[in-house]
């Protein structure tokens, strides 16, 4: 992750140096503020309506499950950002899947959410078969040199969408996220399960979670897979370094810009699972919710000696900011669980794990095979040990 911070530093330096260079052309028409504000109001309206619809959809599906399994819980997997360190998360899933049946065995998740590198992992975790988990782990264990590629000597020109291209990453997404894959996702969605991908809407300046399972259903109906792929590429697109993606008329980038984990913290009190359950099935006991959070990073920034130079200071500040925001979000999830119980809206358990402080990258650089394989191996070991899950807020 220090490498990703360095990429951001390069973006800042290039932006500053390119200020005096005129852009060749504006690719998108500039909207007046009145239109943008109207769109913001519409986005907020759709977001609130979507929250209500999908929560009712989820509650209804869980209620149907309880008809045959009265003790059924609602299991939610949350996969964070972390760049190439996502190899830790894919390894965790492999190790976890080998546990025998029991309270900490790998469940069939009702909801899976992913941000940035977690967005690439989430669909495979959602399907959850041994073949799918191996496929995404193999991908992370075998990075290719063209996953990230410089645009050449004129990469700094301000008219470029980014200073790097991602032909290899686009190729992998095209390969794995095809129509057959979308049909499998859509089939699971019909059973009441959801996968959510977090992006950042740059035009509106806000977090934009997509119900990717519903988007898969739409893709199978209209025969167009590109939007489904672009959501993943947008969520994992480091701003300035990787190209942004235009989706439904707006420009999107890395979901980690607005939140490194997504867990439902934006729901209002009357929109939560427990409140919705009580409204729809008054008098019936509320199922327990279990959150399983995988942080593809250290839980906190590692101590280092920072030199008093602007690249060192900015790089360190970005790293600390990402760690701190993730910690705050995780603490909020724990607080949300406690408040939920106090309100009588059901019990919520939160478990999380992160890369141990004792692990060190064997080699410098982004998408290095030795580093990614080391993280995958580490994840397998930790995922296979139920004691690895932490149950206290960081």
mmCIF file of C-alpha atoms in Angstrom:
data_model
loop_
_atom_site.group_PDB
_atom_site.id
_atom_site.type_symbol
_atom_site.label_atom_id
_atom_site.label_comp_id
_atom_site.label_asym_id
_atom_site.label_seq_id
_atom_site.Cartn_x
_atom_site.Cartn_y
_atom_site.Cartn_z
ATOM 1 C CA UNK A 1 0.000 0.000 0.000
ATOM 2 C CA UNK A 2 2.962 2.356 0.373
ATOM 3 C CA UNK A 3 3.356 1.833 -3.375
ATOM 4 C CA UNK A 4 -0.202 3.011 -4.001
ATOM 5 C CA UNK A 5 0.473 6.090 -1.905
ATOM 6 C CA UNK A 6 3.537 6.744 -4.042
ATOM 7 C CA UNK A 7 1.388 6.480 -7.155
ATOM 8 C CA UNK A 8 -0.888 9.127 -5.691
ATOM 9 C CA UNK A 9 2.149 11.317 -4.999
ATOM 10 C CA UNK A 10 3.216 10.976 -8.607
ATOM 11 C CA UNK A 11 -0.279 12.011 -9.699
ATOM 12 C CA UNK A 12 -0.121 15.126 -7.517
ATOM 13 C CA UNK A 13 3.331 16.077 -8.761
ATOM 14 C CA UNK A 14 2.322 15.563 -12.369
ATOM 15 C CA UNK A 15 -0.872 17.548 -11.890
ATOM 16 C CA UNK A 16 1.045 20.477 -10.424
ATOM 17 C CA UNK A 17 3.641 20.400 -13.193
ATOM 18 C CA UNK A 18 0.961 20.175 -15.869
ATOM 19 C CA UNK A 19 -1.148 23.099 -14.664
ATOM 20 C CA UNK A 20 0.462 25.405 -17.207
ATOM 21 C CA UNK A 21 -0.197 23.000 -20.060
ATOM 22 C CA UNK A 22 -3.479 23.565 -21.916
ATOM 23 C CA UNK A 23 -5.787 20.586 -22.275
ATOM 24 C CA UNK A 24 -6.325 19.525 -25.875
ATOM 25 C CA UNK A 25 -10.075 19.164 -25.574
ATOM 26 C CA UNK A 26 -12.895 18.626 -23.122
ATOM 27 C CA UNK A 27 -14.351 15.184 -23.706
ATOM 28 C CA UNK A 28 -17.533 15.817 -21.742
ATOM 29 C CA UNK A 29 -19.863 18.824 -21.975
ATOM 30 C CA UNK A 30 -19.789 20.999 -18.861
ATOM 31 C CA UNK A 31 -23.151 21.036 -17.084
ATOM 32 C CA UNK A 32 -24.405 24.184 -15.361
ATOM 33 C CA UNK A 33 -24.592 24.084 -11.577
ATOM 34 C CA UNK A 34 -28.398 24.051 -11.659
ATOM 35 C CA UNK A 35 -28.388 20.789 -13.638
ATOM 36 C CA UNK A 36 -25.807 19.213 -11.347
ATOM 37 C CA UNK A 37 -27.806 20.151 -8.257
ATOM 38 C CA UNK A 38 -30.957 18.728 -9.841
ATOM 39 C CA UNK A 39 -29.069 15.518 -10.615
ATOM 40 C CA UNK A 40 -27.806 15.402 -7.023
ATOM 41 C CA UNK A 41 -31.368 15.583 -5.747
ATOM 42 C CA UNK A 42 -32.351 12.792 -8.144
ATOM 43 C CA UNK A 43 -29.367 10.667 -7.078
ATOM 44 C CA UNK A 44 -30.322 11.089 -3.424
ATOM 45 C CA UNK A 45 -33.935 10.203 -4.203
ATOM 46 C CA UNK A 46 -32.896 7.050 -6.091
ATOM 47 C CA UNK A 47 -30.468 6.131 -3.313
ATOM 48 C CA UNK A 48 -33.113 6.402 -0.593
ATOM 49 C CA UNK A 49 -35.688 4.550 -2.669
ATOM 50 C CA UNK A 50 -33.133 1.871 -3.520
ATOM 51 C CA UNK A 51 -32.273 1.424 0.158
ATOM 52 C CA UNK A 52 -35.928 0.807 0.965
ATOM 53 C CA UNK A 53 -36.550 -1.563 -1.952
ATOM 54 C CA UNK A 54 -33.446 -3.687 -1.470
ATOM 55 C CA UNK A 55 -33.799 -3.869 2.307
ATOM 56 C CA UNK A 56 -37.383 -5.086 1.957
ATOM 57 C CA UNK A 57 -36.156 -7.552 -0.687
ATOM 58 C CA UNK A 58 -33.489 -8.819 1.716
ATOM 59 C CA UNK A 59 -35.848 -9.061 4.697
ATOM 60 C CA UNK A 60 -38.423 -10.963 2.644
ATOM 61 C CA UNK A 61 -35.839 -13.466 1.405
ATOM 62 C CA UNK A 62 -34.495 -14.078 4.930
ATOM 63 C CA UNK A 63 -38.051 -14.543 6.214
ATOM 64 C CA UNK A 64 -38.608 -17.216 3.558
ATOM 65 C CA UNK A 65 -35.383 -18.970 4.613
ATOM 66 C CA UNK A 66 -36.557 -19.089 8.219
ATOM 67 C CA UNK A 67 -39.547 -21.164 7.180
ATOM 68 C CA UNK A 68 -37.149 -24.097 6.704
ATOM 69 C CA UNK A 69 -34.324 -22.932 8.998
ATOM 70 C CA UNK A 70 -35.684 -21.122 12.087
ATOM 71 C CA UNK A 71 -32.136 -20.402 13.341
ATOM 72 C CA UNK A 72 -30.953 -18.861 10.078
ATOM 73 C CA UNK A 73 -28.681 -15.846 10.507
ATOM 74 C CA UNK A 74 -27.924 -13.066 8.059
ATOM 75 C CA UNK A 75 -24.261 -13.332 7.100
ATOM 76 C CA UNK A 76 -22.609 -10.280 5.551
ATOM 77 C CA UNK A 77 -19.107 -10.357 4.056
ATOM 78 C CA UNK A 78 -17.288 -7.017 3.805
ATOM 79 C CA UNK A 79 -14.095 -6.942 1.694
ATOM 80 C CA UNK A 80 -11.991 -3.786 1.874
ATOM 81 C CA UNK A 81 -9.748 -2.040 -0.598
ATOM 82 C CA UNK A 82 -5.998 -2.591 -0.564
ATOM 83 C CA UNK A 83 -4.696 -2.779 -4.132
ATOM 84 C CA UNK A 84 -2.467 -5.773 -4.811
ATOM 85 C CA UNK A 85 -2.739 -6.666 -1.130
ATOM 86 C CA UNK A 86 -6.161 -8.056 -2.010
ATOM 87 C CA UNK A 87 -4.230 -11.320 -2.374
ATOM 88 C CA UNK A 88 -4.568 -11.564 1.406
ATOM 89 C CA UNK A 89 -8.358 -11.607 1.116
ATOM 90 C CA UNK A 90 -8.421 -14.252 -1.607
ATOM 91 C CA UNK A 91 -6.162 -16.431 0.528
ATOM 92 C CA UNK A 92 -8.395 -15.933 3.577
ATOM 93 C CA UNK A 93 -11.393 -17.209 1.622
ATOM 94 C CA UNK A 94 -9.477 -20.315 0.508
ATOM 95 C CA UNK A 95 -8.325 -21.119 4.044
ATOM 96 C CA UNK A 96 -11.728 -20.338 5.523
ATOM 97 C CA UNK A 97 -13.494 -22.608 3.043
ATOM 98 C CA UNK A 98 -11.571 -25.600 4.396
ATOM 99 C CA UNK A 99 -13.043 -25.350 7.899
ATOM 100 C CA UNK A 100 -15.562 -28.022 8.964
ATOM 101 C CA UNK A 101 -19.165 -27.108 9.686
ATOM 102 C CA UNK A 102 -19.546 -24.953 12.767
ATOM 103 C CA UNK A 103 -20.228 -21.407 13.987
ATOM 104 C CA UNK A 104 -17.110 -19.988 12.290
ATOM 105 C CA UNK A 105 -17.242 -22.051 9.088
ATOM 106 C CA UNK A 106 -17.496 -20.192 5.785
ATOM 107 C CA UNK A 107 -21.225 -19.385 5.471
ATOM 108 C CA UNK A 108 -23.316 -18.770 2.390
ATOM 109 C CA UNK A 109 -23.442 -15.003 2.566
ATOM 110 C CA UNK A 110 -26.738 -13.183 2.242
ATOM 111 C CA UNK A 111 -24.856 -10.002 1.348
ATOM 112 C CA UNK A 112 -21.339 -9.450 0.013
ATOM 113 C CA UNK A 113 -19.831 -5.986 -0.362
ATOM 114 C CA UNK A 114 -16.561 -4.963 -1.970
ATOM 115 C CA UNK A 115 -14.551 -1.784 -2.414
ATOM 116 C CA UNK A 116 -11.647 -1.267 -4.838
ATOM 117 C CA UNK A 117 -9.673 -4.535 -4.882
ATOM 118 C CA UNK A 118 -12.491 -5.923 -2.732
ATOM 119 C CA UNK A 119 -14.850 -5.196 -5.620
ATOM 120 C CA UNK A 120 -12.921 -7.632 -7.816
ATOM 121 C CA UNK A 121 -13.042 -10.285 -5.085
ATOM 122 C CA UNK A 122 -16.682 -9.823 -4.023
ATOM 123 C CA UNK A 123 -18.449 -11.514 -6.983
ATOM 124 C CA UNK A 124 -16.351 -14.663 -6.564
ATOM 125 C CA UNK A 125 -16.944 -14.730 -2.804
ATOM 126 C CA UNK A 126 -20.654 -14.243 -3.510
ATOM 127 C CA UNK A 127 -20.779 -17.332 -5.737
ATOM 128 C CA UNK A 128 -18.640 -19.073 -3.134
ATOM 129 C CA UNK A 129 -17.852 -22.363 -4.863
ATOM 130 C CA UNK A 130 -14.410 -23.926 -4.478
ATOM 131 C CA UNK A 131 -13.826 -23.301 -8.187
ATOM 132 C CA UNK A 132 -14.713 -19.606 -7.928
ATOM 133 C CA UNK A 133 -12.583 -19.025 -4.837
ATOM 134 C CA UNK A 134 -9.627 -20.729 -6.495
ATOM 135 C CA UNK A 135 -10.116 -18.718 -9.685
ATOM 136 C CA UNK A 136 -9.851 -15.345 -7.959
ATOM 137 C CA UNK A 137 -6.972 -16.514 -5.746
ATOM 138 C CA UNK A 138 -5.079 -17.811 -8.790
ATOM 139 C CA UNK A 139 -5.601 -14.443 -10.464
ATOM 140 C CA UNK A 140 -4.049 -12.600 -7.522
ATOM 141 C CA UNK A 141 -1.219 -15.101 -7.204
ATOM 142 C CA UNK A 142 -0.216 -14.635 -10.839
ATOM 143 C CA UNK A 143 -0.054 -10.907 -11.665
ATOM 144 C CA UNK A 144 0.882 -9.901 -15.208
ATOM 145 C CA UNK A 145 3.238 -7.069 -16.207
ATOM 146 C CA UNK A 146 0.561 -5.344 -18.296
ATOM 147 C CA UNK A 147 -2.008 -5.075 -15.507
ATOM 148 C CA UNK A 148 -0.693 -1.522 -15.160
ATOM 149 C CA UNK A 149 1.137 0.084 -18.084
ATOM 150 C CA UNK A 150 2.582 3.582 -18.503
ATOM 151 C CA UNK A 151 1.196 5.701 -21.337
ATOM 152 C CA UNK A 152 4.751 6.517 -22.409
ATOM 153 C CA UNK A 153 6.899 9.659 -22.284
ATOM 154 C CA UNK A 154 3.898 12.001 -22.601
ATOM 155 C CA UNK A 155 1.902 10.321 -19.832
ATOM 156 C CA UNK A 156 1.771 13.611 -17.903
ATOM 157 C CA UNK A 157 -0.292 15.524 -20.483
ATOM 158 C CA UNK A 158 -3.414 16.832 -18.697
ATOM 159 C CA UNK A 159 -5.738 15.684 -21.475
ATOM 160 C CA UNK A 160 -4.975 12.052 -20.608
ATOM 161 C CA UNK A 161 -7.589 10.238 -18.541
ATOM 162 C CA UNK A 162 -4.785 8.898 -16.330
ATOM 163 C CA UNK A 163 -1.030 8.584 -16.383
ATOM 164 C CA UNK A 164 -1.271 4.787 -16.654
ATOM 165 C CA UNK A 165 -3.399 2.326 -18.573
ATOM 166 C CA UNK A 166 -4.699 -1.010 -17.337
ATOM 167 C CA UNK A 167 -4.932 -3.242 -20.435
ATOM 168 C CA UNK A 168 -4.134 -6.390 -18.477
ATOM 169 C CA UNK A 169 -6.687 -5.665 -15.774
ATOM 170 C CA UNK A 170 -9.311 -4.930 -18.434
ATOM 171 C CA UNK A 171 -8.416 -8.213 -20.141
ATOM 172 C CA UNK A 172 -8.870 -10.166 -16.908
ATOM 173 C CA UNK A 173 -12.240 -8.529 -16.235
ATOM 174 C CA UNK A 174 -13.348 -9.288 -19.808
ATOM 175 C CA UNK A 175 -12.232 -12.888 -19.369
ATOM 176 C CA UNK A 176 -13.920 -13.619 -16.060
ATOM 177 C CA UNK A 177 -16.953 -11.318 -16.099
ATOM 178 C CA UNK A 178 -18.719 -12.688 -19.160
ATOM 179 C CA UNK A 179 -22.390 -13.356 -19.801
ATOM 180 C CA UNK A 180 -22.268 -16.835 -18.267
ATOM 181 C CA UNK A 181 -20.797 -15.331 -15.086
ATOM 182 C CA UNK A 182 -23.514 -12.666 -15.067
ATOM 183 C CA UNK A 183 -26.190 -15.353 -15.398
ATOM 184 C CA UNK A 184 -24.799 -17.171 -12.365
ATOM 185 C CA UNK A 185 -24.822 -13.951 -10.338
ATOM 186 C CA UNK A 186 -28.363 -13.171 -11.486
ATOM 187 C CA UNK A 187 -29.525 -16.664 -10.513
ATOM 188 C CA UNK A 188 -28.245 -16.161 -6.963
ATOM 189 C CA UNK A 189 -29.860 -12.728 -6.865
ATOM 190 C CA UNK A 190 -33.220 -14.358 -7.595
ATOM 191 C CA UNK A 191 -32.821 -16.343 -4.359
ATOM 192 C CA UNK A 192 -32.631 -13.104 -2.366
ATOM 193 C CA UNK A 193 -28.876 -12.662 -2.096
ATOM 194 C CA UNK A 194 -27.125 -9.372 -2.897
ATOM 195 C CA UNK A 195 -23.618 -8.262 -3.874
ATOM 196 C CA UNK A 196 -22.856 -4.550 -3.507
ATOM 197 C CA UNK A 197 -19.947 -2.732 -5.153
ATOM 198 C CA UNK A 198 -18.829 0.657 -3.862
ATOM 199 C CA UNK A 199 -17.682 3.375 -6.282
ATOM 200 C CA UNK A 200 -17.175 7.134 -6.065
ATOM 201 C CA UNK A 201 -19.241 9.446 -8.271
ATOM 202 C CA UNK A 202 -16.768 12.186 -9.179
ATOM 203 C CA UNK A 203 -19.399 14.494 -10.685
ATOM 204 C CA UNK A 204 -21.544 14.453 -7.561
ATOM 205 C CA UNK A 205 -18.622 14.028 -5.179
ATOM 206 C CA UNK A 206 -20.273 11.182 -3.291
ATOM 207 C CA UNK A 207 -20.154 7.477 -2.555
ATOM 208 C CA UNK A 208 -22.168 5.423 -5.027
ATOM 209 C CA UNK A 209 -22.875 1.800 -4.113
ATOM 210 C CA UNK A 210 -24.199 -0.358 -6.953
ATOM 211 C CA UNK A 211 -26.385 -3.417 -6.423
ATOM 212 C CA UNK A 212 -24.132 -5.456 -8.692
ATOM 213 C CA UNK A 213 -26.301 -8.557 -8.476
ATOM 214 C CA UNK A 214 -29.253 -6.589 -9.858
ATOM 215 C CA UNK A 215 -26.958 -5.082 -12.493
ATOM 216 C CA UNK A 216 -26.053 -8.653 -13.502
ATOM 217 C CA UNK A 217 -29.736 -9.453 -13.928
ATOM 218 C CA UNK A 218 -30.120 -6.375 -16.129
ATOM 219 C CA UNK A 219 -27.065 -7.410 -18.168
ATOM 220 C CA UNK A 220 -28.552 -10.824 -18.889
ATOM 221 C CA UNK A 221 -31.815 -9.221 -19.968
ATOM 222 C CA UNK A 222 -30.363 -6.614 -22.334
ATOM 223 C CA UNK A 223 -27.379 -8.684 -23.488
ATOM 224 C CA UNK A 224 -24.833 -5.992 -22.564
ATOM 225 C CA UNK A 225 -22.071 -6.944 -20.140
ATOM 226 C CA UNK A 226 -20.030 -3.721 -20.400
ATOM 227 C CA UNK A 227 -21.781 -1.762 -17.631
ATOM 228 C CA UNK A 228 -21.297 -4.667 -15.219
ATOM 229 C CA UNK A 229 -17.582 -4.749 -16.029
ATOM 230 C CA UNK A 230 -17.210 -0.975 -15.801
ATOM 231 C CA UNK A 231 -18.600 -0.919 -12.268
ATOM 232 C CA UNK A 232 -15.768 -3.218 -11.151
ATOM 233 C CA UNK A 233 -13.146 -1.262 -13.096
ATOM 234 C CA UNK A 234 -14.438 2.012 -11.657
ATOM 235 C CA UNK A 235 -14.389 0.735 -8.080
ATOM 236 C CA UNK A 236 -10.770 -0.402 -8.476
ATOM 237 C CA UNK A 237 -9.617 2.659 -10.443
ATOM 238 C CA UNK A 238 -7.045 4.667 -8.448
ATOM 239 C CA UNK A 239 -7.829 8.315 -9.305
ATOM 240 C CA UNK A 240 -5.284 9.834 -11.663
ATOM 241 C CA UNK A 241 -3.322 6.594 -11.927
ATOM 242 C CA UNK A 242 -6.003 4.420 -13.555
ATOM 243 C CA UNK A 243 -8.653 5.570 -16.063
ATOM 244 C CA UNK A 244 -12.025 6.660 -14.639
ATOM 245 C CA UNK A 245 -15.174 5.030 -16.023
ATOM 246 C CA UNK A 246 -18.277 6.726 -17.328
ATOM 247 C CA UNK A 247 -21.420 4.931 -16.166
ATOM 248 C CA UNK A 248 -24.958 6.179 -16.784
ATOM 249 C CA UNK A 249 -23.632 9.608 -17.753
ATOM 250 C CA UNK A 250 -21.454 10.194 -14.659
ATOM 251 C CA UNK A 251 -17.733 9.711 -14.064
ATOM 252 C CA UNK A 252 -16.704 7.105 -11.484
ATOM 253 C CA UNK A 253 -13.453 6.162 -9.739
ATOM 254 C CA UNK A 254 -12.158 4.089 -6.832
ATOM 255 C CA UNK A 255 -14.760 3.393 -4.163
ATOM 256 C CA UNK A 256 -12.074 3.742 -1.486
ATOM 257 C CA UNK A 257 -12.014 7.508 -2.088
ATOM 258 C CA UNK A 258 -15.260 7.743 -0.108
ATOM 259 C CA UNK A 259 -15.109 4.596 2.042
ATOM 260 C CA UNK A 260 -12.699 1.680 2.231
ATOM 261 C CA UNK A 261 -15.430 -0.641 3.502
ATOM 262 C CA UNK A 262 -19.183 -0.602 2.878
ATOM 263 C CA UNK A 263 -21.465 -2.077 5.530
ATOM 264 C CA UNK A 264 -24.770 -0.187 5.491
ATOM 265 C CA UNK A 265 -23.731 2.723 7.672
ATOM 266 C CA UNK A 266 -25.721 5.166 5.524
ATOM 267 C CA UNK A 267 -29.071 3.572 6.378
ATOM 268 C CA UNK A 268 -31.416 5.708 8.452
ATOM 269 C CA UNK A 269 -32.916 4.171 11.601
ATOM 270 C CA UNK A 270 -36.225 3.245 9.941
ATOM 271 C CA UNK A 271 -34.355 1.695 6.982
ATOM 272 C CA UNK A 272 -32.207 -0.805 8.894
ATOM 273 C CA UNK A 273 -32.726 -4.546 8.663
ATOM 274 C CA UNK A 274 -34.186 -4.754 12.171
ATOM 275 C CA UNK A 275 -36.574 -1.828 11.731
ATOM 276 C CA UNK A 276 -37.722 -3.129 8.351
ATOM 277 C CA UNK A 277 -38.225 -6.623 9.782
ATOM 278 C CA UNK A 278 -40.385 -5.273 12.635
ATOM 279 C CA UNK A 279 -42.470 -3.304 10.162
ATOM 280 C CA UNK A 280 -42.985 -6.248 7.801
ATOM 281 C CA UNK A 281 -43.193 -9.096 10.333
ATOM 282 C CA UNK A 282 -44.270 -7.522 13.605
ATOM 283 C CA UNK A 283 -44.054 -9.864 16.577
ATOM 284 C CA UNK A 284 -41.590 -12.282 14.959
ATOM 285 C CA UNK A 285 -38.072 -12.538 16.365
ATOM 286 C CA UNK A 286 -35.417 -10.720 14.346
ATOM 287 C CA UNK A 287 -32.650 -12.915 12.886
ATOM 288 C CA UNK A 288 -29.113 -12.329 14.069
ATOM 289 C CA UNK A 289 -26.815 -10.470 11.668
ATOM 290 C CA UNK A 290 -23.173 -11.545 11.477
ATOM 291 C CA UNK A 291 -20.626 -9.255 9.828
ATOM 292 C CA UNK A 292 -17.360 -10.748 8.594
ATOM 293 C CA UNK A 293 -14.897 -7.992 7.651
ATOM 294 C CA UNK A 294 -11.674 -8.702 5.744
ATOM 295 C CA UNK A 295 -9.220 -5.790 5.691
ATOM 296 C CA UNK A 296 -6.704 -6.174 2.879
ATOM 297 C CA UNK A 297 -4.201 -4.101 4.783
ATOM 298 C CA UNK A 298 -2.671 -3.530 8.179
ATOM 299 C CA UNK A 299 -5.202 -2.397 10.756
ATOM 300 C CA UNK A 300 -3.078 0.685 11.466
ATOM 301 C CA UNK A 301 -0.247 2.504 9.732
ATOM 302 C CA UNK A 302 3.147 1.064 10.617
ATOM 303 C CA UNK A 303 5.577 3.375 12.460
ATOM 304 C CA UNK A 304 8.355 4.776 10.260
ATOM 305 C CA UNK A 305 10.762 7.704 10.273
ATOM 306 C CA UNK A 306 9.354 10.304 7.891
ATOM 307 C CA UNK A 307 11.733 12.714 6.183
ATOM 308 C CA UNK A 308 10.776 16.427 6.111
ATOM 309 C CA UNK A 309 10.256 16.514 2.342
ATOM 310 C CA UNK A 310 6.929 17.082 0.624
ATOM 311 C CA UNK A 311 6.835 13.687 -1.182
ATOM 312 C CA UNK A 312 7.546 11.843 2.073
ATOM 313 C CA UNK A 313 5.041 13.869 4.065
ATOM 314 C CA UNK A 314 2.227 13.612 1.501
ATOM 315 C CA UNK A 315 2.834 9.897 0.933
ATOM 316 C CA UNK A 316 2.720 9.231 4.658
ATOM 317 C CA UNK A 317 -0.332 11.451 5.137
ATOM 318 C CA UNK A 318 -2.280 9.577 2.458
ATOM 319 C CA UNK A 319 -1.338 6.229 3.979
ATOM 320 C CA UNK A 320 -2.343 7.331 7.476
ATOM 321 C CA UNK A 321 -5.596 8.845 6.170
ATOM 322 C CA UNK A 322 -6.666 5.579 4.525
ATOM 323 C CA UNK A 323 -5.851 3.541 7.636
ATOM 324 C CA UNK A 324 -7.583 6.015 9.943
ATOM 325 C CA UNK A 325 -10.750 6.229 7.845
ATOM 326 C CA UNK A 326 -10.976 2.433 7.731
ATOM 327 C CA UNK A 327 -10.523 2.209 11.501
ATOM 328 C CA UNK A 328 -13.198 4.856 12.071
ATOM 329 C CA UNK A 329 -15.608 3.024 9.762
ATOM 330 C CA UNK A 330 -14.999 -0.255 11.592
ATOM 331 C CA UNK A 331 -15.559 1.438 14.948
ATOM 332 C CA UNK A 332 -18.781 2.890 13.575
ATOM 333 C CA UNK A 333 -19.910 -0.598 12.590
ATOM 334 C CA UNK A 334 -19.321 -1.810 16.156
ATOM 335 C CA UNK A 335 -21.197 1.207 17.543
ATOM 336 C CA UNK A 336 -24.025 0.602 15.088
ATOM 337 C CA UNK A 337 -24.278 -2.980 16.340
ATOM 338 C CA UNK A 338 -24.527 -1.823 19.967
ATOM 339 C CA UNK A 339 -27.126 0.854 19.211
ATOM 340 C CA UNK A 340 -29.116 -1.638 17.155
ATOM 341 C CA UNK A 341 -29.353 -3.971 20.144
ATOM 342 C CA UNK A 342 -30.268 -1.152 22.554
ATOM 343 C CA UNK A 343 -33.121 -0.144 20.256
ATOM 344 C CA UNK A 344 -34.447 -3.681 20.172
ATOM 345 C CA UNK A 345 -33.710 -4.026 16.465
ATOM 346 C CA UNK A 346 -31.912 -7.354 16.774
ATOM 347 C CA UNK A 347 -28.442 -8.648 17.578
ATOM 348 C CA UNK A 348 -25.455 -7.884 15.367
ATOM 349 C CA UNK A 349 -22.113 -9.654 15.699
ATOM 350 C CA UNK A 350 -19.000 -8.144 14.122
ATOM 351 C CA UNK A 351 -15.822 -10.073 13.365
ATOM 352 C CA UNK A 352 -12.840 -8.743 11.482
ATOM 353 C CA UNK A 353 -9.291 -9.587 10.506
ATOM 354 C CA UNK A 354 -6.404 -7.707 8.921
ATOM 355 C CA UNK A 355 -2.873 -8.351 7.729
ATOM 356 C CA UNK A 356 -0.728 -8.903 10.862
ATOM 357 C CA UNK A 357 1.807 -6.193 11.683
ATOM 358 C CA UNK A 358 4.509 -8.875 11.682
ATOM 359 C CA UNK A 359 4.162 -9.476 7.925
ATOM 360 C CA UNK A 360 6.514 -7.537 5.657
ATOM 361 C CA UNK A 361 6.447 -7.403 1.866
ATOM 362 C CA UNK A 362 9.288 -9.540 0.454
ATOM 363 C CA UNK A 363 9.804 -7.132 -2.449
ATOM 364 C CA UNK A 364 9.051 -3.505 -3.302
ATOM 365 C CA UNK A 365 6.678 -2.464 -6.058
ATOM 366 C CA UNK A 366 3.058 -2.869 -7.085
ATOM 367 C CA UNK A 367 1.641 -6.199 -8.342
ATOM 368 C CA UNK A 368 4.805 -8.141 -7.483
ATOM 369 C CA UNK A 369 4.307 -11.903 -7.652
ATOM 370 C CA UNK A 370 6.445 -12.641 -4.585
ATOM 371 C CA UNK A 371 4.455 -10.190 -2.461
ATOM 372 C CA UNK A 372 1.056 -11.331 -3.679
ATOM 373 C CA UNK A 373 1.855 -15.009 -3.215
ATOM 374 C CA UNK A 374 3.203 -14.315 0.260
ATOM 375 C CA UNK A 375 -0.048 -12.542 1.138
ATOM 376 C CA UNK A 376 -2.195 -15.308 -0.338
ATOM 377 C CA UNK A 377 -0.277 -17.928 1.658
ATOM 378 C CA UNK A 378 -0.643 -15.804 4.791
ATOM 379 C CA UNK A 379 -4.368 -15.393 4.175
ATOM 380 C CA UNK A 380 -4.845 -19.143 3.770
ATOM 381 C CA UNK A 381 -3.138 -19.786 7.097
ATOM 382 C CA UNK A 382 -5.070 -17.101 8.944
ATOM 383 C CA UNK A 383 -8.388 -17.935 7.268
ATOM 384 C CA UNK A 384 -8.079 -21.560 8.374
ATOM 385 C CA UNK A 385 -7.784 -20.505 12.034
ATOM 386 C CA UNK A 386 -11.114 -19.413 13.602
ATOM 387 C CA UNK A 387 -9.171 -17.686 16.390
ATOM 388 C CA UNK A 388 -7.933 -15.147 13.830
ATOM 389 C CA UNK A 389 -11.257 -13.312 13.900
ATOM 390 C CA UNK A 390 -11.260 -10.308 16.210
ATOM 391 C CA UNK A 391 -14.469 -9.370 17.993
ATOM 392 C CA UNK A 392 -13.488 -6.061 19.611
ATOM 393 C CA UNK A 393 -13.389 -2.692 17.869
ATOM 394 C CA UNK A 394 -9.880 -1.589 16.812
#
